[in-house]
JSON list of C-alpha atoms in Angstrom, two decimals:
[
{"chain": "A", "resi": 1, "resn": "UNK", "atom": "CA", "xyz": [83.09, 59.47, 53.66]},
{"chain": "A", "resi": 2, "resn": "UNK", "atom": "CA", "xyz": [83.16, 62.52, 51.27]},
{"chain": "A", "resi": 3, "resn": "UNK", "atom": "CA", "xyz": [84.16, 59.79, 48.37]},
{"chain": "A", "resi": 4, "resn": "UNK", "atom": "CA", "xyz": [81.58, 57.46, 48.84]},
{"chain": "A", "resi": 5, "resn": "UNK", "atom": "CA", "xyz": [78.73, 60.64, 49.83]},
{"chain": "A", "resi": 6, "resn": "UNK", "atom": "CA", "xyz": [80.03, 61.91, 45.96]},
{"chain": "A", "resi": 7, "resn": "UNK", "atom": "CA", "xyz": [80.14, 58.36, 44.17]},
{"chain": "A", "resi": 8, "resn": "UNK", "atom": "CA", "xyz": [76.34, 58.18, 45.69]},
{"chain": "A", "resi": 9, "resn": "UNK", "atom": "CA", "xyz": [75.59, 61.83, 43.78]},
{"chain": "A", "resi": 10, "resn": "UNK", "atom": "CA", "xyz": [76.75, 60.58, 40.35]},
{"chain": "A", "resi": 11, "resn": "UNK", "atom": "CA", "xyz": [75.22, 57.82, 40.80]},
{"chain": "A", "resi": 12, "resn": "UNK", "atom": "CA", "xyz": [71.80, 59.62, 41.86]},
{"chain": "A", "resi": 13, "resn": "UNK", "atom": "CA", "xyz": [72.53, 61.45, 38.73]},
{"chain": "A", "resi": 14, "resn": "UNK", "atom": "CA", "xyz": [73.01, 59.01, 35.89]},
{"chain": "A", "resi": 15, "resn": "UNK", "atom": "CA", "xyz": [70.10, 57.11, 37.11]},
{"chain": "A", "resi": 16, "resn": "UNK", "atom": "CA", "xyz": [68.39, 60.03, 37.44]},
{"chain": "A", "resi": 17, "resn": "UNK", "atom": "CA", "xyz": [69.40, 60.85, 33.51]},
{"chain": "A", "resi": 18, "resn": "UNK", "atom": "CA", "xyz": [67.46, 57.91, 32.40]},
{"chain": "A", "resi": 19, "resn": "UNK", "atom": "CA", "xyz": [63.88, 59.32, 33.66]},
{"chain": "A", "resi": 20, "resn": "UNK", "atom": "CA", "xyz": [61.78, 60.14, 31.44]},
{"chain": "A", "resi": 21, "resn": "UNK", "atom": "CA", "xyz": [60.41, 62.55, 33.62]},
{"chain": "A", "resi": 22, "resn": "UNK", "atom": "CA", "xyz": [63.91, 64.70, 33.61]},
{"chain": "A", "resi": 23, "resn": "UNK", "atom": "CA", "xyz": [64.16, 64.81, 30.33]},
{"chain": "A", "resi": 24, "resn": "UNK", "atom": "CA", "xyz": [60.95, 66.30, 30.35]},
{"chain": "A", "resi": 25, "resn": "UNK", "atom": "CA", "xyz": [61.55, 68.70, 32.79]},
{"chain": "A", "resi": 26, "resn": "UNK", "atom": "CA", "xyz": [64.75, 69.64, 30.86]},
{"chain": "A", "resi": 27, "resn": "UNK", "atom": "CA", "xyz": [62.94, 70.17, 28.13]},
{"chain": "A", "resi": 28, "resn": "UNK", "atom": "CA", "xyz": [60.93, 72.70, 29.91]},
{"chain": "A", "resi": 29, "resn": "UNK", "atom": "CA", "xyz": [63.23, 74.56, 31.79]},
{"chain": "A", "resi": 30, "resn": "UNK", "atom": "CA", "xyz": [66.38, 75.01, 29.63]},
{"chain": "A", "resi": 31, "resn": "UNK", "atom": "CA", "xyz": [64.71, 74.79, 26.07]},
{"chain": "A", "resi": 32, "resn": "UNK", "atom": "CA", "xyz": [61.27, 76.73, 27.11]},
{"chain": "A", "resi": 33, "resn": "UNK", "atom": "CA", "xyz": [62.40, 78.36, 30.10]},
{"chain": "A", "resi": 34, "resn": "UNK", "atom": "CA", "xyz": [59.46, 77.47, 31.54]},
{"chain": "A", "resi": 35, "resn": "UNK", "atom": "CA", "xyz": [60.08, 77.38, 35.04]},
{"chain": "A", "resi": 36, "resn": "UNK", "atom": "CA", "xyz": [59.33, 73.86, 37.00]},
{"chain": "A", "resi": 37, "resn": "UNK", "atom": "CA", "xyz": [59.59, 72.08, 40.53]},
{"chain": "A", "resi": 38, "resn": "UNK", "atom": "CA", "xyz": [58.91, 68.70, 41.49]},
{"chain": "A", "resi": 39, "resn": "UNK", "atom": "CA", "xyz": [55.76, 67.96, 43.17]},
{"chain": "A", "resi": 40, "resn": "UNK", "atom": "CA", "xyz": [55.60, 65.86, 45.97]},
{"chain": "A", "resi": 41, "resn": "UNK", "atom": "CA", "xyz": [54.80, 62.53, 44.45]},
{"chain": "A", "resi": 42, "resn": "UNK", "atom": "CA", "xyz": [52.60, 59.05, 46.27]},
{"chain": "A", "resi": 43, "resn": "UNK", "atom": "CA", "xyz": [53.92, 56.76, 48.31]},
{"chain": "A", "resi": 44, "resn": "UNK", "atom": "CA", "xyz": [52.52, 53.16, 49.76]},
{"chain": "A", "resi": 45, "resn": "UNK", "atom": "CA", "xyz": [50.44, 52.95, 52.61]},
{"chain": "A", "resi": 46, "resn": "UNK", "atom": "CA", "xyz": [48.35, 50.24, 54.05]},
{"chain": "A", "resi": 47, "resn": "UNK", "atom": "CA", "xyz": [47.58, 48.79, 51.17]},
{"chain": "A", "resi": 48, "resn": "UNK", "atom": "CA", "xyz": [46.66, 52.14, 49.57]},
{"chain": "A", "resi": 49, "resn": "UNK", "atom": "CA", "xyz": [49.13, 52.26, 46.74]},
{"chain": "A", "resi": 50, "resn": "UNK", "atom": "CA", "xyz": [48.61, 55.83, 45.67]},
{"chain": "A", "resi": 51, "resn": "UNK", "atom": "CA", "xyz": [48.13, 57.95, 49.00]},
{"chain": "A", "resi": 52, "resn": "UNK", "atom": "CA", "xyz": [49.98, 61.50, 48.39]},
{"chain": "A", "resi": 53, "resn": "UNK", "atom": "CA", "xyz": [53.44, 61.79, 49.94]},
{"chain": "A", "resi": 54, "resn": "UNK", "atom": "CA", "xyz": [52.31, 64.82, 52.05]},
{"chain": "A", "resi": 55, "resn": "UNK", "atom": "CA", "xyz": [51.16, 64.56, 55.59]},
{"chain": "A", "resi": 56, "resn": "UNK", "atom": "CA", "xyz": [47.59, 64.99, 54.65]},
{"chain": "A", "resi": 57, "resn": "UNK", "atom": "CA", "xyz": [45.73, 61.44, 54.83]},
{"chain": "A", "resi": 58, "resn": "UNK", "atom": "CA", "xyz": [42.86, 63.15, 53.33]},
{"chain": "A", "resi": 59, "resn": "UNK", "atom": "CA", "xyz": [44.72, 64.98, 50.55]},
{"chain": "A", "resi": 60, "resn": "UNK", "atom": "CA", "xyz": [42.43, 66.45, 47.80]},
{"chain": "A", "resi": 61, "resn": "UNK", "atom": "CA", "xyz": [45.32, 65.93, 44.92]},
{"chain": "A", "resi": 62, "resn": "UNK", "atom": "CA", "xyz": [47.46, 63.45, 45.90]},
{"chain": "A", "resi": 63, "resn": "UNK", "atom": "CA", "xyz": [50.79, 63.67, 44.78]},
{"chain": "A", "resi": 64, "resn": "UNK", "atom": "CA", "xyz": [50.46, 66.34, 42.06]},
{"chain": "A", "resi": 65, "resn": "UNK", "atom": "CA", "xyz": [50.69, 69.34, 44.20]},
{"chain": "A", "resi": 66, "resn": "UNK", "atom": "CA", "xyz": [54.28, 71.31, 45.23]},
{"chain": "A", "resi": 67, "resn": "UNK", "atom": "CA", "xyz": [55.81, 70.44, 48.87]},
{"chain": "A", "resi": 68, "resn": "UNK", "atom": "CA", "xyz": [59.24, 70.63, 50.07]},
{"chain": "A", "resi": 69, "resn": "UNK", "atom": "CA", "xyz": [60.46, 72.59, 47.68]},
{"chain": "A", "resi": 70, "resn": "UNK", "atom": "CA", "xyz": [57.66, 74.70, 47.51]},
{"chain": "A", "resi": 71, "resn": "UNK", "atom": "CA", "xyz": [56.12, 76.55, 44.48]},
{"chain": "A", "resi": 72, "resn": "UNK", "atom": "CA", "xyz": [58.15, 79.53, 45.17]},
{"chain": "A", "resi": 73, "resn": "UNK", "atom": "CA", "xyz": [61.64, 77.60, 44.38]},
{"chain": "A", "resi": 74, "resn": "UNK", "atom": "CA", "xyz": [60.12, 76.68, 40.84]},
{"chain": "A", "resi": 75, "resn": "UNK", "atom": "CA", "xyz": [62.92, 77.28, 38.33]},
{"chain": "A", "resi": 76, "resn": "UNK", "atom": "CA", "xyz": [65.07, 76.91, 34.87]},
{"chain": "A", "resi": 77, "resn": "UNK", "atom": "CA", "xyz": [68.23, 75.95, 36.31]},
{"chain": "A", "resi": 78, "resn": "UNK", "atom": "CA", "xyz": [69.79, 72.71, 34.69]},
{"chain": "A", "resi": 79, "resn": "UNK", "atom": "CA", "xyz": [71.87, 72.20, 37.75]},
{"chain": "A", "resi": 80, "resn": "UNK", "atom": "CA", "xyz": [68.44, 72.12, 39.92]},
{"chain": "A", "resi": 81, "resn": "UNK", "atom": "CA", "xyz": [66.59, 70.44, 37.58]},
{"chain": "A", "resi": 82, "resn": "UNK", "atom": "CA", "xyz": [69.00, 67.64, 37.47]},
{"chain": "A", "resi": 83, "resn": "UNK", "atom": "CA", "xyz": [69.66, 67.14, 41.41]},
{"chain": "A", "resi": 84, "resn": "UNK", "atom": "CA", "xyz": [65.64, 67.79, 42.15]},
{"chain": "A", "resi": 85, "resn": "UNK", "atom": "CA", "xyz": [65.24, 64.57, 39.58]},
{"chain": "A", "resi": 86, "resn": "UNK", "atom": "CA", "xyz": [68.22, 63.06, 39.89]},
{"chain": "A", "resi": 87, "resn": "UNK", "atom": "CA", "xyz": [67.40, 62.29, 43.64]},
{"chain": "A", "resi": 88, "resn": "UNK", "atom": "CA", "xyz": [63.40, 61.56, 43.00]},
{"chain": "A", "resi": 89, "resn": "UNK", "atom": "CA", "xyz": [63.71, 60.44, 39.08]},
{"chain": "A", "resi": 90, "resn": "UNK", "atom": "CA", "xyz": [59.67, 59.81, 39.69]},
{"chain": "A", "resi": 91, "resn": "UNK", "atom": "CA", "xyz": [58.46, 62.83, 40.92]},
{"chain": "A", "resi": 92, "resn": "UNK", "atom": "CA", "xyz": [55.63, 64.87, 39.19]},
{"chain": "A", "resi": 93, "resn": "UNK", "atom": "CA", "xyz": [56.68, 67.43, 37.02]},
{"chain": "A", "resi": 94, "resn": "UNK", "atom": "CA", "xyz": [55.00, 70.71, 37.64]},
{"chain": "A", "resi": 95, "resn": "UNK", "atom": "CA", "xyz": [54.89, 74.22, 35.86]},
{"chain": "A", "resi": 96, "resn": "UNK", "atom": "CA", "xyz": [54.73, 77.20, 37.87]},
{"chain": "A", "resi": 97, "resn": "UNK", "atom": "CA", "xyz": [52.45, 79.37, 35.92]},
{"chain": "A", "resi": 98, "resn": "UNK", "atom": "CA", "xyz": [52.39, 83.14, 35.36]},
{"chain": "A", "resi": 99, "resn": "UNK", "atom": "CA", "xyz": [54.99, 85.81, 35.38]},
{"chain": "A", "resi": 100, "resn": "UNK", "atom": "CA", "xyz": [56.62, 85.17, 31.64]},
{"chain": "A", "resi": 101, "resn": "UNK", "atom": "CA", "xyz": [55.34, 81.10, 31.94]},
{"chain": "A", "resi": 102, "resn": "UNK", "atom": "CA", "xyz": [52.39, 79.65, 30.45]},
{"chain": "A", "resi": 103, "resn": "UNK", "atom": "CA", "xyz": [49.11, 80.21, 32.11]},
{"chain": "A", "resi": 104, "resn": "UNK", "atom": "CA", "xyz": [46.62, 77.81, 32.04]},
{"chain": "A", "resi": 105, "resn": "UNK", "atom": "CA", "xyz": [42.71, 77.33, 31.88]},
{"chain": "A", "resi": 106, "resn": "UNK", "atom": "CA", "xyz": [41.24, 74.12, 33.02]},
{"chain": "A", "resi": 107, "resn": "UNK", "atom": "CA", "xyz": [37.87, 71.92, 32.88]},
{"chain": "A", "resi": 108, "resn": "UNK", "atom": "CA", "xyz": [36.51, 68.32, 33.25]},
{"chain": "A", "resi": 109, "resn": "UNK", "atom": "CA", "xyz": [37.97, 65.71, 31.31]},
{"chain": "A", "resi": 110, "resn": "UNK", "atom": "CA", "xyz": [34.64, 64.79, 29.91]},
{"chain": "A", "resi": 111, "resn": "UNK", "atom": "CA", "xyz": [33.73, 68.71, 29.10]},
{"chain": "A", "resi": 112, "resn": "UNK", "atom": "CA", "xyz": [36.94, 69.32, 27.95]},
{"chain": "A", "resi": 113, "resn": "UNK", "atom": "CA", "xyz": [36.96, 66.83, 25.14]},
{"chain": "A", "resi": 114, "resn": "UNK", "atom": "CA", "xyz": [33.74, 68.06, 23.97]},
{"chain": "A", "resi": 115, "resn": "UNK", "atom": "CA", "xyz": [35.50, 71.32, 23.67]},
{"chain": "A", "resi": 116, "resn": "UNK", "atom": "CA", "xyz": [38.19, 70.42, 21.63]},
{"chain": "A", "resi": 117, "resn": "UNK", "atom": "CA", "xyz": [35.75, 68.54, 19.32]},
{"chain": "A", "resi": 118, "resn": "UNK", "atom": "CA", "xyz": [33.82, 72.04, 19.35]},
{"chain": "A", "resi": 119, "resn": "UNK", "atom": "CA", "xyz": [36.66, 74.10, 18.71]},
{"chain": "A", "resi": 120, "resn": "UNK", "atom": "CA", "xyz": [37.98, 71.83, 15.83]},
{"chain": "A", "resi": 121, "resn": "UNK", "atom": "CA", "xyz": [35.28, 72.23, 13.93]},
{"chain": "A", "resi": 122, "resn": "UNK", "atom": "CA", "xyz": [35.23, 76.28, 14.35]},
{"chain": "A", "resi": 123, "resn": "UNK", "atom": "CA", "xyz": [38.71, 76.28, 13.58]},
{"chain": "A", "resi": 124, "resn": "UNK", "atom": "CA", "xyz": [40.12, 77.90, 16.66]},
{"chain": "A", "resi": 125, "resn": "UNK", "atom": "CA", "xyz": [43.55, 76.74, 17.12]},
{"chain": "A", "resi": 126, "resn": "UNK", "atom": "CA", "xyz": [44.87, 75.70, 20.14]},
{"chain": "A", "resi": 127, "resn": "UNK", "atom": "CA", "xyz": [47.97, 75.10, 21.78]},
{"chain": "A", "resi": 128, "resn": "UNK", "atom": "CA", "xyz": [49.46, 72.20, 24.09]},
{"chain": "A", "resi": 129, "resn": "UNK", "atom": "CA", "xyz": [46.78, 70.48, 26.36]},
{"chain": "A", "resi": 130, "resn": "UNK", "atom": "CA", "xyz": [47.31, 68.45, 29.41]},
{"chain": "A", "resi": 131, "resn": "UNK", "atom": "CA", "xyz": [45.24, 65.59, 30.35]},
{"chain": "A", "resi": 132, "resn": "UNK", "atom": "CA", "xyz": [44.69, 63.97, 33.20]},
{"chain": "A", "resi": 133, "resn": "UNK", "atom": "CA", "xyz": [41.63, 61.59, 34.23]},
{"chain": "A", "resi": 134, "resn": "UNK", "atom": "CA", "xyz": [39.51, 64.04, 35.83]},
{"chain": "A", "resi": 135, "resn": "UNK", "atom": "CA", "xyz": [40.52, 67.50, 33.97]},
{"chain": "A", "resi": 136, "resn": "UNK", "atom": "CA", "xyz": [41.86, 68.96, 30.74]},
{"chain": "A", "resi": 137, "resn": "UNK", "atom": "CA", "xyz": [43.95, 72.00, 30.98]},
{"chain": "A", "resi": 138, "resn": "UNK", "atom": "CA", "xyz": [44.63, 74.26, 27.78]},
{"chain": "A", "resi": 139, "resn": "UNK", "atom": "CA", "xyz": [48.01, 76.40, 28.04]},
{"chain": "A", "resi": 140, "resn": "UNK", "atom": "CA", "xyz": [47.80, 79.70, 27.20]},
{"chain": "A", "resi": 141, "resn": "UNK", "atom": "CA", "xyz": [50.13, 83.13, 27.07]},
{"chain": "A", "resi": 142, "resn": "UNK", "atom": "CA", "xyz": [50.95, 84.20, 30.23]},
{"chain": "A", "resi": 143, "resn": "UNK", "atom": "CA", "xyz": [48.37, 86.86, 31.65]},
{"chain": "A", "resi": 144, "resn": "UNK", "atom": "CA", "xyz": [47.81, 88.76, 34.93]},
{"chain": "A", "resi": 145, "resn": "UNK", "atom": "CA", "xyz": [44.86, 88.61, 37.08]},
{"chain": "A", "resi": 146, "resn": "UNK", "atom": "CA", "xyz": [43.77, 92.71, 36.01]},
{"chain": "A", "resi": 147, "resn": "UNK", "atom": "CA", "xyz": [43.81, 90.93, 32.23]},
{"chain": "A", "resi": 148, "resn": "UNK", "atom": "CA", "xyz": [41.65, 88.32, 33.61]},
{"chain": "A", "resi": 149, "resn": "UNK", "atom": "CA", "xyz": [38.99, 89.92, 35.58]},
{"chain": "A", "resi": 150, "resn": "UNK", "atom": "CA", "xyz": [38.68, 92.04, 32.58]},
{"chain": "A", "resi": 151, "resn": "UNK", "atom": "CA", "xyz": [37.65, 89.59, 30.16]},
{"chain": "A", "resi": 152, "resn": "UNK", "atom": "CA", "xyz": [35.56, 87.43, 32.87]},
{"chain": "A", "resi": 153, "resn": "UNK", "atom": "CA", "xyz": [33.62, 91.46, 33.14]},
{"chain": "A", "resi": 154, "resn": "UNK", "atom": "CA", "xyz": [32.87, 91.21, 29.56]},
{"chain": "A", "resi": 155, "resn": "UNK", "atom": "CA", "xyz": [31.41, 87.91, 29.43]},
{"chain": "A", "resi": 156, "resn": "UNK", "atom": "CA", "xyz": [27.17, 87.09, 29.89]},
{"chain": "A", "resi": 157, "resn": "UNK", "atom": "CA", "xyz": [28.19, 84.07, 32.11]},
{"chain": "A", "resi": 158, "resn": "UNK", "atom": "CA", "xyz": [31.20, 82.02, 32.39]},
{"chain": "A", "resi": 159, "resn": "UNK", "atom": "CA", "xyz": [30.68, 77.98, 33.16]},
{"chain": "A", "resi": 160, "resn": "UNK", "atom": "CA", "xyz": [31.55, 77.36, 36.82]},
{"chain": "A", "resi": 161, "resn": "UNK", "atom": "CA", "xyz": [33.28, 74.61, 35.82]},
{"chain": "A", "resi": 162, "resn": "UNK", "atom": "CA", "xyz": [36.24, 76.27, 34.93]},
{"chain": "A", "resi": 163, "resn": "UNK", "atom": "CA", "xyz": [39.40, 77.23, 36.45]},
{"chain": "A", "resi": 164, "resn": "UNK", "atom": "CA", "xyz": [42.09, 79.71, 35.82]},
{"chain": "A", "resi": 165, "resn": "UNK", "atom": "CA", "xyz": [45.33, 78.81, 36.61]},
{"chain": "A", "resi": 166, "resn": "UNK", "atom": "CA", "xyz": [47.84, 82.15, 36.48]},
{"chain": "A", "resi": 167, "resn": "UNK", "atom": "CA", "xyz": [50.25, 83.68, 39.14]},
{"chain": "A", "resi": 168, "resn": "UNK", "atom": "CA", "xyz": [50.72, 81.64, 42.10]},
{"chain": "A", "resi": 169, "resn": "UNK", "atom": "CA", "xyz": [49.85, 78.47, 40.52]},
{"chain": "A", "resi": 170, "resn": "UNK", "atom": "CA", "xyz": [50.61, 74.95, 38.39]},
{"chain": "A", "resi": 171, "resn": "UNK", "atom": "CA", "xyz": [49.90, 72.90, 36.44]},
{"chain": "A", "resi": 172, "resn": "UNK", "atom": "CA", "xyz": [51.01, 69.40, 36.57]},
{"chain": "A", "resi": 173, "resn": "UNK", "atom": "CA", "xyz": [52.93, 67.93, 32.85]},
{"chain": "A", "resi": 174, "resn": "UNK", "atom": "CA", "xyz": [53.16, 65.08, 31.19]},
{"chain": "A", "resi": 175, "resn": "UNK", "atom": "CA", "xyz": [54.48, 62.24, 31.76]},
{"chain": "A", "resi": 176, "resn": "UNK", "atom": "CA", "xyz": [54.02, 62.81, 35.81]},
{"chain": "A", "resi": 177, "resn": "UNK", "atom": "CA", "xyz": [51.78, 60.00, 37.43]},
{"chain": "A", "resi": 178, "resn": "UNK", "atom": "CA", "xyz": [49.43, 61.26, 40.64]},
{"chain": "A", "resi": 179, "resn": "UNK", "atom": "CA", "xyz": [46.65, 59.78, 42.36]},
{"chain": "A", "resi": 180, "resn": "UNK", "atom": "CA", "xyz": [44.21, 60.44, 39.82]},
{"chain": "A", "resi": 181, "resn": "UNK", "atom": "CA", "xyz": [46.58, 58.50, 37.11]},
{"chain": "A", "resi": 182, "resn": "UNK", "atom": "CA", "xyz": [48.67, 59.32, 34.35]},
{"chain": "A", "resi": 183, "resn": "UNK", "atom": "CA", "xyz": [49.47, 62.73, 33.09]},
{"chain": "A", "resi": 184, "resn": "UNK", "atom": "CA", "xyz": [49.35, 62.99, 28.98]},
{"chain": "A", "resi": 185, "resn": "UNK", "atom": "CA", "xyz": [49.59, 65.40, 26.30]},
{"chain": "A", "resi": 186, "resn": "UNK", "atom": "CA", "xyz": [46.21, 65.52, 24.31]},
{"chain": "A", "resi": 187, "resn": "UNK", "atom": "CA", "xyz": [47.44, 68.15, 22.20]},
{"chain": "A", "resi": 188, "resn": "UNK", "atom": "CA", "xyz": [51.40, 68.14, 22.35]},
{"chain": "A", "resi": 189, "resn": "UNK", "atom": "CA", "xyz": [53.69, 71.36, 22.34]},
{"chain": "A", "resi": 190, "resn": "UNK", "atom": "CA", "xyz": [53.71, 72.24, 18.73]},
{"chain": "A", "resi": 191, "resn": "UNK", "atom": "CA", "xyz": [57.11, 74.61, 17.74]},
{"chain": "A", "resi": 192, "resn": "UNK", "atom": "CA", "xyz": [59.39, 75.26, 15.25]},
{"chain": "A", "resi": 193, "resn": "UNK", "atom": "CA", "xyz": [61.94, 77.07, 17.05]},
{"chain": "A", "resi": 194, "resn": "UNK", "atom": "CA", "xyz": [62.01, 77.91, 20.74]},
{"chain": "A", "resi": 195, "resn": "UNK", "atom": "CA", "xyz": [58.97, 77.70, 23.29]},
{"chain": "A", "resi": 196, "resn": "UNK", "atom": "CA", "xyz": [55.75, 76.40, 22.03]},
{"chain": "A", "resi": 197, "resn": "UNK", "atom": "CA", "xyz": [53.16, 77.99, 20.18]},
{"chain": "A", "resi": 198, "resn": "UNK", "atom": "CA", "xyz": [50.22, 79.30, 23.16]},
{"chain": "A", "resi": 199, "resn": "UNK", "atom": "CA", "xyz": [46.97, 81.08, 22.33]},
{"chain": "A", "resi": 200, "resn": "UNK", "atom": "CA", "xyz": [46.01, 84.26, 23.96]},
{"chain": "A", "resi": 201, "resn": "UNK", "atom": "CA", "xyz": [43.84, 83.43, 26.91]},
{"chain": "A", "resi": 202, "resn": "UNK", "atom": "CA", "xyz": [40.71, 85.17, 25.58]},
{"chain": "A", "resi": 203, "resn": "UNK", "atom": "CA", "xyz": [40.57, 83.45, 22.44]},
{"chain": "A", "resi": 204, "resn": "UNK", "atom": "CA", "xyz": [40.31, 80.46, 25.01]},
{"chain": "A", "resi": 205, "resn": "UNK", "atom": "CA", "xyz": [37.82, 81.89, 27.14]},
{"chain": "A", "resi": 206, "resn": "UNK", "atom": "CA", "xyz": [35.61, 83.14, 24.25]},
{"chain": "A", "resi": 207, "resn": "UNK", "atom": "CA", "xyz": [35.37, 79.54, 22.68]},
{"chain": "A", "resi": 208, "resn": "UNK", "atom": "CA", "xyz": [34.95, 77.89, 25.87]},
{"chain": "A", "resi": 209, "resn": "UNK", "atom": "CA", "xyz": [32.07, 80.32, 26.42]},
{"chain": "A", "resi": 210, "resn": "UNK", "atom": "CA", "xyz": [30.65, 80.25, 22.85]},
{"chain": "A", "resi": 211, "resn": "UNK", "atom": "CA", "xyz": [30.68, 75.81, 23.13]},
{"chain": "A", "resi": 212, "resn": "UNK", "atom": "CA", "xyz": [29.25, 76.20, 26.39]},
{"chain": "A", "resi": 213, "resn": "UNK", "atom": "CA", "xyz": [26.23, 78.19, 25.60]},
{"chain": "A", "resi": 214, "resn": "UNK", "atom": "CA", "xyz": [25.41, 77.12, 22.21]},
{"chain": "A", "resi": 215, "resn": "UNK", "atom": "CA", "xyz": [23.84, 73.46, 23.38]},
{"chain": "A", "resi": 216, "resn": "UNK", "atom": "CA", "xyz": [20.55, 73.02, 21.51]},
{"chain": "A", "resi": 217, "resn": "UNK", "atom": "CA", "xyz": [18.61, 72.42, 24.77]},
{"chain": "A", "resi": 218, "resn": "UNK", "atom": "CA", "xyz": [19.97, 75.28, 26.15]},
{"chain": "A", "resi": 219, "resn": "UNK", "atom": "CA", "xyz": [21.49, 73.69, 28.73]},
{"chain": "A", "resi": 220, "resn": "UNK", "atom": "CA", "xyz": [25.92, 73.64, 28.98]},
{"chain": "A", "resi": 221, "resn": "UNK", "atom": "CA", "xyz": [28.15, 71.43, 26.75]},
{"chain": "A", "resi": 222, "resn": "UNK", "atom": "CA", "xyz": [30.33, 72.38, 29.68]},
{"chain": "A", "resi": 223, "resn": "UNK", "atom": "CA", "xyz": [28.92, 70.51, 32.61]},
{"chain": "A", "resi": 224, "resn": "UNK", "atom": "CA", "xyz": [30.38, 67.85, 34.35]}
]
């Protein structure tokens, strides 16, 4: 029983290897150290092909949210990295932001194109952004919440479409698929040597506040 219950590992293991979505997490966690945990993926269900795989029939994100393990057990390990994917080779890859990881800040998919479009033209350079169908997030160096609510103080306004995604939480990667569809890079990790290249959050903010503001009708470049 042990033979065969160890056979079934490797073989978990080398299938496992060919996912695209553990070399990715590799990638992340042993070249970046960027610490990351599976998320809890979609299953089929009357007909439904892309209901979450938690107990929630009503879940808000389906499948691109942490669950068993938690966010907590988010980590660089190779040796976890490859049995978390080499038992669930399609499971949503997720960063656990914060502490010395990326931090993120996040918009609507529509807004958040006009943003980039808006920032390429000032020439504010950006670092790797995840898309997904309904929302654009734009890594960023990692910051604390005191570092936050300090810049938020110093702005006018802030669009409410925006969220901060720091300590405590994640951001899903590329190439995970979740309910809302597939996970891409619209701007891809850019790096010479080592982790990616990440702004400082405020230049971020700033730009996101300067393109929001400066519509001709007054109104928010920003809106959904």
């Amino acid at each position: 029983m042990r033979e065969i219950l160890g056979r079934r590992r490797k073989f978990s293991l080398r299938r496992g290897a060919r996912s695209p979505l553990l070399r990715a997490a590799l990638t992340c966690a042993t070249e970046w150290q960027w610490p990351v945990v599976p998320g809890v993926g979609l299953r089929s269900g009357g007909g439904r092909p892309r209901v979450c795989g938690c107990p929630d029939p009503e879940c808000a994100v389906p499948g691109g949210h942490p669950f068993d393990p938690v966010l907590l057990a988010a980590t660089t390990d190779e040796r976890m990295v490859r049995w978390w994917w080499g038992n669930r080779p399609s499971a949503p890859l997720l960063l656990a932001t914060g502490g010395h990881a990326p931090c993120a800040v996040s918009l609507p998919a529509v807004a958040g194109a006009r943003a980039l479009t808006v920032f390429d033209r000032a020439g504010v350079r950006l670092g790797p952004v995840v898309a997904t169908p309904t929302r654009w997030s734009l890594l960023v160096e990692p910051y604390s919440l005191e570092d936050l609510g300090e810049l938020l103080n110093q702005q006018d306004w802030v669009p409410s479409s925006l969220r901060f995604h720091g300590e405590g939480g994640y951001v899903v990667l590329p190439p995970s698929q979740t309910g809302s569809g597939r996970v891409r890079w619209e701007r891809p990790p850019l790096r010479r040597s080592g982790r990616p290249w990440l702004p400082q959050v405020a230049t971020v903010v700033n730009a996101l506040v300067e393109a929001s503001t400066s519509a001709p009708d007054g109104g928010s470049r920003l809106a959904y």
